[in-house]
């Protein structure tokens, strides 16, 4: 069977959840025995999102191979339980970078280099790279942005050409639009969808299936109006209503028949659909027995997308523990020695988040101290782990001036220091310690109890590390170096033995948590927090509902 390509565009408005629709369709196809991957094409000029501010772009998702990518790749991995790579995220910046490099090498043999054909060819070759690998039955290609944007035009044109190049029977185009409800008229309006499809058609792309986001159900007469004006069959108008959880969307799409239409149109050979585990997970998410609150201390907390994978990892770990984790978003800038106990009072766990730069560090150190001295379960991720080490060096080891050289280059005790191979790097993009590295886990630690393995692989994104020349002091004072990188002898996990659950990790465990494989440290952190919450009367039992998910 030759690889099939499904192109997903968006119209009318941004933020309609194209990534979730792609991931949901992918999940449904995987559940029917198909090998699927998803690629995101981003129409901005940055070569990758790695240099973008979290307020601008949200979380930077890092893949095993060390690519800094769009956060939608996180959804793809979490829904499909697959690994993505640099090939799964292509930006206009990367396309131009490649085209300009080729031009400098003389690869265009003296031709004038133009958007069509050179840029559009380059886009096509990036899409085909995944399909031609032979690893996939279906490649879903999500085109970022909204139809009608100037930036999207070369992508739409590349898709139009690709349909002919690979054969139209091997491709499908899905367009996600919005059907808004006008309260004054008391009606759902189809005109924006009609216009969006018209714009797409003007660029030579006729959608095969329309997915219509709406806050209200679409009845058959409205669907047939959309079908008639947009040149699609009635069954190809799929309603996508707001869901309780993004994880419910695959089930809603299945009910609407999205996967069925895709399979019919592309003549895919499938097995019986098995979504039993997924349904069990959605029930656990929607109907937990109780809830606890965990503080997420960070400096980008107004913008929850900056911590997307952490939020999702809590949902996975919560489902395993039959407990909803409510996140208390705590701005680290506001925390002081005086305010910290008020801000963290009532939480069953404290997570200190990753980050860059000095803003909010002293507040994060207060949060670490609070958790350490009050026996509240603590989880420090990357910068959060570095803060745990600094706090320990200062308040337990007695090195008052201990710091990271990221914040104070003149610290007498630079307990966190820039890695040797990072010292002379000047370029910002793609130059950190990125991607998958091994970590050997010490037995009889909380980390070992969680992983049940002496060797694990986790993803990284940082320049600084625990200082190997000074780490003896931490050990002398009872900090456990619970995980080490075997090749370079770098500290990857720290713990405090006499604390019920105090774990700091230099890597980003949240990036590997999926519905099928919730990340073990998150699972055990939530378990420890639940125990603490129950013993401290901070656990809220919830009335379990009877509304089970229909199979
Ligand atoms: N700023 C720290 C470093 O570069 C931590 C990075 C992070 O939290 N991802 O090492």
PDB file of C-alpha atoms and ligand atoms in Angstrom, residues 354-356 382-383 386 406 461-464 508, ligand 1:
ATOM      1  CA  UNK A 354      11.922  24.932  33.944  1.00  0.00           C
ATOM      2  CA  UNK A 355      13.014  28.333  32.715  1.00  0.00           C
ATOM      3  CA  UNK A 356      15.782  30.680  31.673  1.00  0.00           C
ATOM      4  CA  UNK A 382      15.549  21.453  34.877  1.00  0.00           C
ATOM      5  CA  UNK A 383      15.832  24.996  36.279  1.00  0.00           C
ATOM      6  CA  UNK A 386      18.983  23.629  39.719  1.00  0.00           C
ATOM      7  CA  UNK A 406      23.590  31.894  34.822  1.00  0.00           C
ATOM      8  CA  UNK A 461      17.219  21.349  26.949  1.00  0.00           C
ATOM      9  CA  UNK A 462      19.744  23.329  28.973  1.00  0.00           C
ATOM     10  CA  UNK A 463      23.230  24.839  29.121  1.00  0.00           C
ATOM     11  CA  UNK A 464      23.997  24.611  32.840  1.00  0.00           C
ATOM     12  CA  UNK A 508      12.334  17.188  31.004  1.00  0.00           C
TER      13      UNK A 508
HETATM   14  N1  LIG B   1      18.404  27.917  32.363  1.00  0.00           N
HETATM   15  C1  LIG B   1      18.823  26.615  32.740  1.00  0.00           C
HETATM   16  C2  LIG B   1      19.912  26.059  31.837  1.00  0.00           C
HETATM   17  O1  LIG B   1      20.091  26.503  30.745  1.00  0.00           O
HETATM   18  C3  LIG B   1      17.646  25.659  32.796  1.00  0.00           C
HETATM   19  C4  LIG B   1      16.988  25.402  31.472  1.00  0.00           C
HETATM   20  C5  LIG B   1      15.635  24.770  31.571  1.00  0.00           C
HETATM   21  O2  LIG B   1      14.978  24.834  32.605  1.00  0.00           O
HETATM   22  N2  LIG B   1      15.156  24.193  30.476  1.00  0.00           N
HETATM   23  O3  LIG B   1      20.601  25.140  32.217  1.00  0.00           O
END
